PDB file of C-alpha atoms in Angstrom:
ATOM      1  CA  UNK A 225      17.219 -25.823 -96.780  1.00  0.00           C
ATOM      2  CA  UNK A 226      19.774 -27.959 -98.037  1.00  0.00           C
ATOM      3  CA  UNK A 227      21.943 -30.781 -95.922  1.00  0.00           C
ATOM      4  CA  UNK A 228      25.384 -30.569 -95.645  1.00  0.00           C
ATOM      5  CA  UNK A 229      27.254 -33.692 -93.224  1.00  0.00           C
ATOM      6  CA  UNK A 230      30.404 -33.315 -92.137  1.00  0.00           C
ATOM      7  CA  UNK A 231      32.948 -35.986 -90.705  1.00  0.00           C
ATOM      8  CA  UNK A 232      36.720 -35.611 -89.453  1.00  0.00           C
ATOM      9  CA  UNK A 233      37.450 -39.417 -90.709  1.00  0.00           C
ATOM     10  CA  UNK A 234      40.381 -38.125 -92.818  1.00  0.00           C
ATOM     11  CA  UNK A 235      41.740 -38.180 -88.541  1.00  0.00           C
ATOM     12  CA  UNK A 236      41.176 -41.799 -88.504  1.00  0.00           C
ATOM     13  CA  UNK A 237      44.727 -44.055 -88.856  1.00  0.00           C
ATOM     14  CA  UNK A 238      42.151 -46.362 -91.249  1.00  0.00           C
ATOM     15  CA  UNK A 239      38.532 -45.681 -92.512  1.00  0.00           C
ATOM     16  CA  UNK A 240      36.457 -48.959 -92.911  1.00  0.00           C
ATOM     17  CA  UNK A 241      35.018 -49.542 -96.548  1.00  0.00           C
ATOM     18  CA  UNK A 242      31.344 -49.066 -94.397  1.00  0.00           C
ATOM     19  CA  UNK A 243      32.603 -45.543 -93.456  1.00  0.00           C
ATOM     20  CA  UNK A 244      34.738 -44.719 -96.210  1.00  0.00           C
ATOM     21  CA  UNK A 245      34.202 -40.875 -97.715  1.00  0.00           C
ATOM     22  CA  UNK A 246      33.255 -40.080-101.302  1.00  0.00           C
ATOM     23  CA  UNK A 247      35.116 -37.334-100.743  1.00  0.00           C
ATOM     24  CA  UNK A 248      37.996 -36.173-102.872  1.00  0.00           C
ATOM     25  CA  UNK A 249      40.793 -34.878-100.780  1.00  0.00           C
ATOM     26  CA  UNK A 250      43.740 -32.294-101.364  1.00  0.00           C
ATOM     27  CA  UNK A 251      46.389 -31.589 -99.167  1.00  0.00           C
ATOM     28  CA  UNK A 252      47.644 -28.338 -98.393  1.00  0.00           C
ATOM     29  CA  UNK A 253      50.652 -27.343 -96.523  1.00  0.00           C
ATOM     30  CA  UNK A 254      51.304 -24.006 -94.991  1.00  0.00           C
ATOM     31  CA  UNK A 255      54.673 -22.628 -93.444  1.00  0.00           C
ATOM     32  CA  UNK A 256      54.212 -23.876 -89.803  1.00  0.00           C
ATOM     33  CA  UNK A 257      55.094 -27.352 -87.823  1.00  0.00           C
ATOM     34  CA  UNK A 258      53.379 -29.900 -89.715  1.00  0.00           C
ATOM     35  CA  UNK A 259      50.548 -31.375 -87.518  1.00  0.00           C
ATOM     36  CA  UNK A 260      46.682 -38.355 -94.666  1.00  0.00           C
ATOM     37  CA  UNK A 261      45.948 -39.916 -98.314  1.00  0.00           C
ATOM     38  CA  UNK A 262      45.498 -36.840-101.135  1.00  0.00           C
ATOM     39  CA  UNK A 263      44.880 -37.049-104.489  1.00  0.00           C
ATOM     40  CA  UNK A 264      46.579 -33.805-104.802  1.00  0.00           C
ATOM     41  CA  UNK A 265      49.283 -32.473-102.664  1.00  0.00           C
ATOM     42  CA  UNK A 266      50.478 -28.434-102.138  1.00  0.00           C
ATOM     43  CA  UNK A 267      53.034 -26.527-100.647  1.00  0.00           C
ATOM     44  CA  UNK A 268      52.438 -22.925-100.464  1.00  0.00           C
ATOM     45  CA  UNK A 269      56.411 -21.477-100.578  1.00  0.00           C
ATOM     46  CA  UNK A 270      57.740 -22.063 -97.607  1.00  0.00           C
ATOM     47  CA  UNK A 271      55.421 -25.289 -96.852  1.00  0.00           C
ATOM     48  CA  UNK A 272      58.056 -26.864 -98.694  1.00  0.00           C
ATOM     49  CA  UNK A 273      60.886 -26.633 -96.080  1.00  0.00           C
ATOM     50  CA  UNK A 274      58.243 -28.436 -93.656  1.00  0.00           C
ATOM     51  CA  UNK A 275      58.257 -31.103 -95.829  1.00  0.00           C
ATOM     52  CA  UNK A 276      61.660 -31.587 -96.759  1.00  0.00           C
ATOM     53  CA  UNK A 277      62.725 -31.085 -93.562  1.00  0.00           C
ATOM     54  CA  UNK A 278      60.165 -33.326 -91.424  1.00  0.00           C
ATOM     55  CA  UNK A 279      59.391 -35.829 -93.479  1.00  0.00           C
ATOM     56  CA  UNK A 280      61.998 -37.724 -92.388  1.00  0.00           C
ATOM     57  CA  UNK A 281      61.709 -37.409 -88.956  1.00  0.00           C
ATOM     58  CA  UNK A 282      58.957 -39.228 -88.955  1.00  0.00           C
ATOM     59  CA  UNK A 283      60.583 -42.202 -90.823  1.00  0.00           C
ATOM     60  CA  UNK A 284      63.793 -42.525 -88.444  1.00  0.00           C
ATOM     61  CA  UNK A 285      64.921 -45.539 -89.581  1.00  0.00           C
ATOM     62  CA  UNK A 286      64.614 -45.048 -93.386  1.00  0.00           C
ATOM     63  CA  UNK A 287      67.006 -43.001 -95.888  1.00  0.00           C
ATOM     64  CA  UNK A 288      66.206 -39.512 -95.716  1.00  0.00           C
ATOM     65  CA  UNK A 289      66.467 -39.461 -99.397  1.00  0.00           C
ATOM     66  CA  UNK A 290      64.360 -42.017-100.030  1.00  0.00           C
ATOM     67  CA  UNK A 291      61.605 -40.866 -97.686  1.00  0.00           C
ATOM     68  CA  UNK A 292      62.056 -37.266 -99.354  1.00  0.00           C
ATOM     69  CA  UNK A 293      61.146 -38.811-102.634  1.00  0.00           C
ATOM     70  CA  UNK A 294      58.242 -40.878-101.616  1.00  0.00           C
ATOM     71  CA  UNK A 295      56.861 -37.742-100.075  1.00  0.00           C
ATOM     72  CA  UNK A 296      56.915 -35.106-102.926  1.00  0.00           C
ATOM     73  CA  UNK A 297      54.295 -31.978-103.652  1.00  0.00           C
ATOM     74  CA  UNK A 298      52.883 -31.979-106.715  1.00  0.00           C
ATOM     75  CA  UNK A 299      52.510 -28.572-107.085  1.00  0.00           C
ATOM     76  CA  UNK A 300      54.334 -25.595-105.257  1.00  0.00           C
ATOM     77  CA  UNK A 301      52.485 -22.550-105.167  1.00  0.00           C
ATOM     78  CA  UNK A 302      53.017 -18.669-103.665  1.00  0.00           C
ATOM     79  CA  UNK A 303      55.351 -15.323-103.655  1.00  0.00           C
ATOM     80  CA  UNK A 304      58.536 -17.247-103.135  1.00  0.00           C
ATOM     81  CA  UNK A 305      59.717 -15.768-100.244  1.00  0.00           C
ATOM     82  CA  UNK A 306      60.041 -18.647 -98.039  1.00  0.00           C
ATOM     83  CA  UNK A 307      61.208 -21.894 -99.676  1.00  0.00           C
ATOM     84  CA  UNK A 308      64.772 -22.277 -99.406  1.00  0.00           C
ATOM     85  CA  UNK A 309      67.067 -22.611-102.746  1.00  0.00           C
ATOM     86  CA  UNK A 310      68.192 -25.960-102.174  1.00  0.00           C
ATOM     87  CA  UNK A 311      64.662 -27.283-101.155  1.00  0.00           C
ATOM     88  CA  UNK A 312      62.984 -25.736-104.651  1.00  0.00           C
ATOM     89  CA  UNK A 313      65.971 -26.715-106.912  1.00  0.00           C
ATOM     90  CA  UNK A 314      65.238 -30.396-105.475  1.00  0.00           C
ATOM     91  CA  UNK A 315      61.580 -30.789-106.133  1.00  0.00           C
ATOM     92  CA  UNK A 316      62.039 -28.731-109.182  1.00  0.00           C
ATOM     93  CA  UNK A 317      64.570 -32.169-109.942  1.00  0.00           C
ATOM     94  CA  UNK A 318      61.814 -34.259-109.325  1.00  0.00           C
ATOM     95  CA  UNK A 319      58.979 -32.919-111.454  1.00  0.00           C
ATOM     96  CA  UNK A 320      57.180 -30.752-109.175  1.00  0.00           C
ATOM     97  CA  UNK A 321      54.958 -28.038-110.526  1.00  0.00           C
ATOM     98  CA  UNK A 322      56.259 -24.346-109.659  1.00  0.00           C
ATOM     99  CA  UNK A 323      54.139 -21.711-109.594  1.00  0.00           C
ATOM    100  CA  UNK A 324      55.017 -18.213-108.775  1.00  0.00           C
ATOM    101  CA  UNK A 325      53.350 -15.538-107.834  1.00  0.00           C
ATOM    102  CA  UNK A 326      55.305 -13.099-106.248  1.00  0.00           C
ATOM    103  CA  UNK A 327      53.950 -10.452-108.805  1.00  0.00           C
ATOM    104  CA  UNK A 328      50.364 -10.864-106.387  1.00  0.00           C
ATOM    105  CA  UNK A 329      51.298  -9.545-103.053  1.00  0.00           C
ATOM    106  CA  UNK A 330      47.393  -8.388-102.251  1.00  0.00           C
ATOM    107  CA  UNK A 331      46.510 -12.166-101.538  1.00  0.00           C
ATOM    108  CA  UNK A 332      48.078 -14.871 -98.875  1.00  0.00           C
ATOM    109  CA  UNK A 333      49.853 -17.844 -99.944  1.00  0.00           C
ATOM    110  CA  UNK A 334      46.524 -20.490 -98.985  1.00  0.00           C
ATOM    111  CA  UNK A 335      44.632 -17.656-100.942  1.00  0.00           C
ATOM    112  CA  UNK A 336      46.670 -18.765-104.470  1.00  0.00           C
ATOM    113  CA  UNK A 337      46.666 -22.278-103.635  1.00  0.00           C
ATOM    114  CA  UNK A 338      42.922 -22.380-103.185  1.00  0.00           C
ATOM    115  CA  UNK A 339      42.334 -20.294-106.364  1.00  0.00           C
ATOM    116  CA  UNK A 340      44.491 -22.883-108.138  1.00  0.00           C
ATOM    117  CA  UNK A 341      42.864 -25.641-106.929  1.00  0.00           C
ATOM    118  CA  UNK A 342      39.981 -24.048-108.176  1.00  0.00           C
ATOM    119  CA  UNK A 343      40.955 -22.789-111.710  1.00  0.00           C
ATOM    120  CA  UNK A 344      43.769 -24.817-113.117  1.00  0.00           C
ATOM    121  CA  UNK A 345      42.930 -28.864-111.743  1.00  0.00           C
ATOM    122  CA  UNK A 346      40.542 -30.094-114.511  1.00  0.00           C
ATOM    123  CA  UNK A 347      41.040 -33.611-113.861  1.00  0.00           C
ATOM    124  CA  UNK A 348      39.858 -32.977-109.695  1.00  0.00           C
ATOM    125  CA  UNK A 349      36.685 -34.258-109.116  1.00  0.00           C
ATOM    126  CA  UNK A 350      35.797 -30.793-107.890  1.00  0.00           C
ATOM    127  CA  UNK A 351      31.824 -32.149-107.008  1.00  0.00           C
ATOM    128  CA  UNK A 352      32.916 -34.301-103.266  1.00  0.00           C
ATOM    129  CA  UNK A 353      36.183 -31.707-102.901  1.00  0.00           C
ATOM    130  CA  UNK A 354      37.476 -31.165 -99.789  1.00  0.00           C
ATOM    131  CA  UNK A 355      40.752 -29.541 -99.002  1.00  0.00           C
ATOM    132  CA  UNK A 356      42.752 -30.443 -95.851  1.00  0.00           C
ATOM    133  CA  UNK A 357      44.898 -27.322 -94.775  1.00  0.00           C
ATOM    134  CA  UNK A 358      47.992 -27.908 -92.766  1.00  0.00           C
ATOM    135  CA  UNK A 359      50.072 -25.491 -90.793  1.00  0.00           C
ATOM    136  CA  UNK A 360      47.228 -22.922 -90.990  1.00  0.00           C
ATOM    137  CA  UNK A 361      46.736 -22.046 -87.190  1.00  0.00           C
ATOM    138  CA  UNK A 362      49.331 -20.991 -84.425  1.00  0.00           C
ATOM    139  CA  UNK A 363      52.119 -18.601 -85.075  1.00  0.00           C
ATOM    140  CA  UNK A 364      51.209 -15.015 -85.576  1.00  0.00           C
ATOM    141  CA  UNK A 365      47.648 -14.383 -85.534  1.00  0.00           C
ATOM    142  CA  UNK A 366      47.715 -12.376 -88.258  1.00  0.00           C
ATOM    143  CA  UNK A 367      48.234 -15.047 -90.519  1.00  0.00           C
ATOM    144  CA  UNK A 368      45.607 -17.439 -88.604  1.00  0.00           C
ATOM    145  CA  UNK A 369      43.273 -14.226 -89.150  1.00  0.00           C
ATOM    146  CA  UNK A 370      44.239 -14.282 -93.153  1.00  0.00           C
ATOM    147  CA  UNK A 371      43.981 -18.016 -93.491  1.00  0.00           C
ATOM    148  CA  UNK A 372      40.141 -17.939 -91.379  1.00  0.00           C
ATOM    149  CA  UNK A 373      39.543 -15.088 -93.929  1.00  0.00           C
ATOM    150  CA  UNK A 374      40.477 -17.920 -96.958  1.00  0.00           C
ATOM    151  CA  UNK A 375      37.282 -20.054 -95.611  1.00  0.00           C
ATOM    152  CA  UNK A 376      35.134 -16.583 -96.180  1.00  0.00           C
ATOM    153  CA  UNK A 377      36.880 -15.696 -99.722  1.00  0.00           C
ATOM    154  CA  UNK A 378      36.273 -19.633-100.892  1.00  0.00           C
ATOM    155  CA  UNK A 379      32.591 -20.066 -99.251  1.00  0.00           C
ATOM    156  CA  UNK A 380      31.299 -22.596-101.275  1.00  0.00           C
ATOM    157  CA  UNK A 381      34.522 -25.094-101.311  1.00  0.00           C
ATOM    158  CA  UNK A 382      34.784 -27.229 -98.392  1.00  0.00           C
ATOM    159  CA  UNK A 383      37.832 -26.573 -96.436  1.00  0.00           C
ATOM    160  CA  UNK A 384      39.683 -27.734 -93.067  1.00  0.00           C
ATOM    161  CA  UNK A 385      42.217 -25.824 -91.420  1.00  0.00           C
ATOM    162  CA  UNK A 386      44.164 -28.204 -88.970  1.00  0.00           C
ATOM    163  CA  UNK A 387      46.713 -27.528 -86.351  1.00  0.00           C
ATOM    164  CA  UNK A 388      47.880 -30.422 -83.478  1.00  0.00           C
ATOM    165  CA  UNK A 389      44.947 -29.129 -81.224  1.00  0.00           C
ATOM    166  CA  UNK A 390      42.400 -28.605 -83.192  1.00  0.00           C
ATOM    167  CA  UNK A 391      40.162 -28.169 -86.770  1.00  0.00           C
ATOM    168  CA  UNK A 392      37.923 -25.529 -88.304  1.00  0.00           C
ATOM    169  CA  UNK A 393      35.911 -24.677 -90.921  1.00  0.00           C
ATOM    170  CA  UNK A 394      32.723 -22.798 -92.249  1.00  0.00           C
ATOM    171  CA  UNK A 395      28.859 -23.809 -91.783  1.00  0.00           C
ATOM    172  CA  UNK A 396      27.545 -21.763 -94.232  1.00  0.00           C
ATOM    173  CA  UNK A 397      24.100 -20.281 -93.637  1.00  0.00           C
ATOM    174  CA  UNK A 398      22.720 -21.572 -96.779  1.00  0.00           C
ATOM    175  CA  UNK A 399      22.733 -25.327 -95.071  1.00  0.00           C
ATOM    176  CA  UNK A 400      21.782 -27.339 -92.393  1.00  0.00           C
ATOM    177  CA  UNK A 401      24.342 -29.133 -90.712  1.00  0.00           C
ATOM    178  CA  UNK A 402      24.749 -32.202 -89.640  1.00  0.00           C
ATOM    179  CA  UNK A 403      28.594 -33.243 -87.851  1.00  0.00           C
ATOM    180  CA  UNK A 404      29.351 -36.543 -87.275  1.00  0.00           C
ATOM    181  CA  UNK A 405      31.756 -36.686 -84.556  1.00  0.00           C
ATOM    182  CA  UNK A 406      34.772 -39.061 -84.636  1.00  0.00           C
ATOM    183  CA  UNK A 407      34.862 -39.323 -81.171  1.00  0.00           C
ATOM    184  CA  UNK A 408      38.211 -41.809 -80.571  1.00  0.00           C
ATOM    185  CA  UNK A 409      40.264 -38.929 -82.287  1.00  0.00           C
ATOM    186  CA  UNK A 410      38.478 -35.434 -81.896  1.00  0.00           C
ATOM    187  CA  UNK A 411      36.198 -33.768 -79.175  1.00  0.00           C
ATOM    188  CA  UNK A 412      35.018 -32.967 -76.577  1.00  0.00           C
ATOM    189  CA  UNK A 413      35.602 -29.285 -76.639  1.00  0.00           C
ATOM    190  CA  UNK A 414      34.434 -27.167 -79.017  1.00  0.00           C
ATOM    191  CA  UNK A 415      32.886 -24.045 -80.286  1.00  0.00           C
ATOM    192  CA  UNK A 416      30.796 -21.940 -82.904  1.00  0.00           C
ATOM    193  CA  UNK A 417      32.071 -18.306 -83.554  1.00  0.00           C
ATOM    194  CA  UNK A 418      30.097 -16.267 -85.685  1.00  0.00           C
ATOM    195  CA  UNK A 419      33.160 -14.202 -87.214  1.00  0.00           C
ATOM    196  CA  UNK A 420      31.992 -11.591 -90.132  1.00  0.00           C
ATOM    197  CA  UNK A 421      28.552 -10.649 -88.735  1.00  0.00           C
ATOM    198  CA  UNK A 422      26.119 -11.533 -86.138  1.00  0.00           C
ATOM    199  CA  UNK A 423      24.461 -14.525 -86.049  1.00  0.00           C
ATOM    200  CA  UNK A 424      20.151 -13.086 -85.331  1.00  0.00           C
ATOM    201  CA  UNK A 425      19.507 -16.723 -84.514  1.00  0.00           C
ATOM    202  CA  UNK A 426      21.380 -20.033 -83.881  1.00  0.00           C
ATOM    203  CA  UNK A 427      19.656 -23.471 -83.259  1.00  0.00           C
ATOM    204  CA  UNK A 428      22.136 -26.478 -81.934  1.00  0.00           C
ATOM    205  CA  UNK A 429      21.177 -30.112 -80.987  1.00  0.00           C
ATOM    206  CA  UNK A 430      24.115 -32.665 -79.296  1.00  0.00           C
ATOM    207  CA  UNK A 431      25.903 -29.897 -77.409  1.00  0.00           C
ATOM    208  CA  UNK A 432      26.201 -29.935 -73.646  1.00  0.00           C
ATOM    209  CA  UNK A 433      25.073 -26.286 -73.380  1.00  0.00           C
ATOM    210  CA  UNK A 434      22.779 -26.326 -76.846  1.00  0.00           C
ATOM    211  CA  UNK A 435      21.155 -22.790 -78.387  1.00  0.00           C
ATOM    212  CA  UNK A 436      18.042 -22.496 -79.067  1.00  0.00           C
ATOM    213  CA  UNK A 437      16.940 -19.473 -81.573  1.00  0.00           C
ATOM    214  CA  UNK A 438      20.259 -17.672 -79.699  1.00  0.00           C
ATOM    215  CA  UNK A 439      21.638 -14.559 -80.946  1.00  0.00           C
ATOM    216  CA  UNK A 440      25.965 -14.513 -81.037  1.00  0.00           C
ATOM    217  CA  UNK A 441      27.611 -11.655 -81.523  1.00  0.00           C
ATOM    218  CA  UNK A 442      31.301 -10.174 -80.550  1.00  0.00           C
ATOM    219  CA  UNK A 443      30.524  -8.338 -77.655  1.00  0.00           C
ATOM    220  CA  UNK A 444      27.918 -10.290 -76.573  1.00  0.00           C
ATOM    221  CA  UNK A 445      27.428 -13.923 -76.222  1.00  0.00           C
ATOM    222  CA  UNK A 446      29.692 -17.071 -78.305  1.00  0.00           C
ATOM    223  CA  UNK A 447      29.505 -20.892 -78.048  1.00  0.00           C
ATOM    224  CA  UNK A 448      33.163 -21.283 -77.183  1.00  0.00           C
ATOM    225  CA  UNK A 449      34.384 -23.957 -74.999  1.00  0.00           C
ATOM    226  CA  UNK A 450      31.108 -25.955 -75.796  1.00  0.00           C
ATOM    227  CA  UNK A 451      31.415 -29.744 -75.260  1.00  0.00           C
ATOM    228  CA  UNK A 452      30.112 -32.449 -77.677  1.00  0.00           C
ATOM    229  CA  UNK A 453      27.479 -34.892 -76.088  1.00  0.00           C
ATOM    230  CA  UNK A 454      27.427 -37.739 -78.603  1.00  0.00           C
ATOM    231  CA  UNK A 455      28.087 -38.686 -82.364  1.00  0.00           C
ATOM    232  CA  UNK A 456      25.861 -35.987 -83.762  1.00  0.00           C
ATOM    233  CA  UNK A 457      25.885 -32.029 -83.700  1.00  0.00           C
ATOM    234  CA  UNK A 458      23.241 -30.031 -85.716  1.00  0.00           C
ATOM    235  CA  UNK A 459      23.753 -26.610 -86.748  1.00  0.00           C
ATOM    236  CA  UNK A 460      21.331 -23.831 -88.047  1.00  0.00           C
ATOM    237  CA  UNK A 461      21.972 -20.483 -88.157  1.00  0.00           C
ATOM    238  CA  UNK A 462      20.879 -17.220 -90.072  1.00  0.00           C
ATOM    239  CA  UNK A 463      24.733 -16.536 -90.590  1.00  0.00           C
ATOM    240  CA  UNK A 464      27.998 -18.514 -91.471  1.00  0.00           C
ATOM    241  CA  UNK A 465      29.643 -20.035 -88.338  1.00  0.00           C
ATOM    242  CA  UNK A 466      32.726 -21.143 -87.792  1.00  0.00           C
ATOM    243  CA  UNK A 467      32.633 -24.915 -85.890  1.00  0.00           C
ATOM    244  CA  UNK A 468      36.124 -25.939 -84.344  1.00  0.00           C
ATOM    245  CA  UNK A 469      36.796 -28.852 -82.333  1.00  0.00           C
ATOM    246  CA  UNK A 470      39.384 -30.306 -80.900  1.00  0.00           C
ATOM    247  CA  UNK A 471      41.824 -32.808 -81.834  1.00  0.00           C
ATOM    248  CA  UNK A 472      43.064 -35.797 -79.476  1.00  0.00           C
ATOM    249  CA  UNK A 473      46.555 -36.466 -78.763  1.00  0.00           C
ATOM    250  CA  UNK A 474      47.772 -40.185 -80.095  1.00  0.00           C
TER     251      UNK A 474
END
């Protein structure tokens, strides 16, 4: 069985060149409260108010303008229901890519921005791709339901979803996992939720209540509120998992 590692040092304010990721990162951003460096960044619809709108805040003492500018999407992506006029007329000024797909209402807005990401990047280094999603948990469940569902559609592409508390994603079966926790900014709790089918057998090492050869079903038993132990988690299971943890306050 094949490894796969994972690391949260895209949390990390700076990544040492000893730890740095070969990782090619894109940026996603959903229509919720936004929660770092992206060689490609999206707003799917309504994502884009977040931006304009917040941006700035975090820059108090800088033109809004300017900051507005510095901090463009490259690519705006969904059904067009959300954005506002004045925030799509603006990026549309600046050269951002609009893309929309309000003909497709059978698929959610991270849905089309995943597919495009996909199908239409050829210059993405799709081989060391992963794709940071953010705004894709709290709010209405059913959304947080669709955009967990996105991680099932998109198995084999590596993807975060990230809220203020916490981060998930999908251990597939096919792998072995090894997570290397970034302790200063994520941990201890955390938990493994086999959502889609049972799990006939989970193995865990670095986990203060670890399973051995554990069965986890709806109904019956799941690893939530599990703490982390050290730097290290392994994961096997005979079915895909979803791993969250949680993320520290600064």
């Amino acid at each position: 069985m094949d490894l796969m590692a994972h690391s949260s040092t895209f949390l990390l304010p700076t990544i040492s060149g000893d730890h740095r990721p070969s990782l090619t990162y894109v940026l996603v951003l959903l229509n919720q409260r936004l929660p770092r460096t992206a060689q490609l960044r999206l707003c799917a619809d309504g994502g884009a108010n977040r931006v304009y709108d917040e941006m700035p805040l975090l820059f108090p003492h800088e033109d809004a303008l300017d900051v507005r500018h510095r901090y463009k999407p490259d690519v705006i992506k969904g059904d067009m229901d959300s954005i506002r006029t004045e925030v799509l007329d603006f990026y549309t000024s600046l050269g951002t890519k609009v893309v929309d797909e309000s003909h497709d209402q059978d698929t959610t807005d991270l849905h089309k921005c995943i597919s495009y990401i996909r199908d239409f990047t050829p210059n993405l280094d799709k081989s060391n791709l992963c794709i940071l999603v953010a705004g894709a948990l709290g709010g209405r469940f059913d959304h947080e339901a669709g955009n967990i569902n996105v991680l099932y559609r998109f198995s084999t592409m590596r993807i975060i979803l990230i809220s203020d508390d916490c981060l998930i994603y999908l251990l597939p079966r096919t792998h072995y996992h090894e997570i290397y926790i970034q302790s200063s900014v994520e941990g201890p709790n955390c938990g493994l939720i086999p959502i889609g089918m049972p799990s006939a057998s989970t193995t865990t090492t670095g986990l203060q209540w670890d399973l051995t050869n554990m069965e986890m079903t709806f109904g019956g038993l799941i690893s939530t509120s599990n703490i982390v132990k050290g730097e290290k988690v392994t994961v096997q299971s005979s079915s895909d998992l979803l791993w969250t943890i949680s993320i520290k306050k600064t």
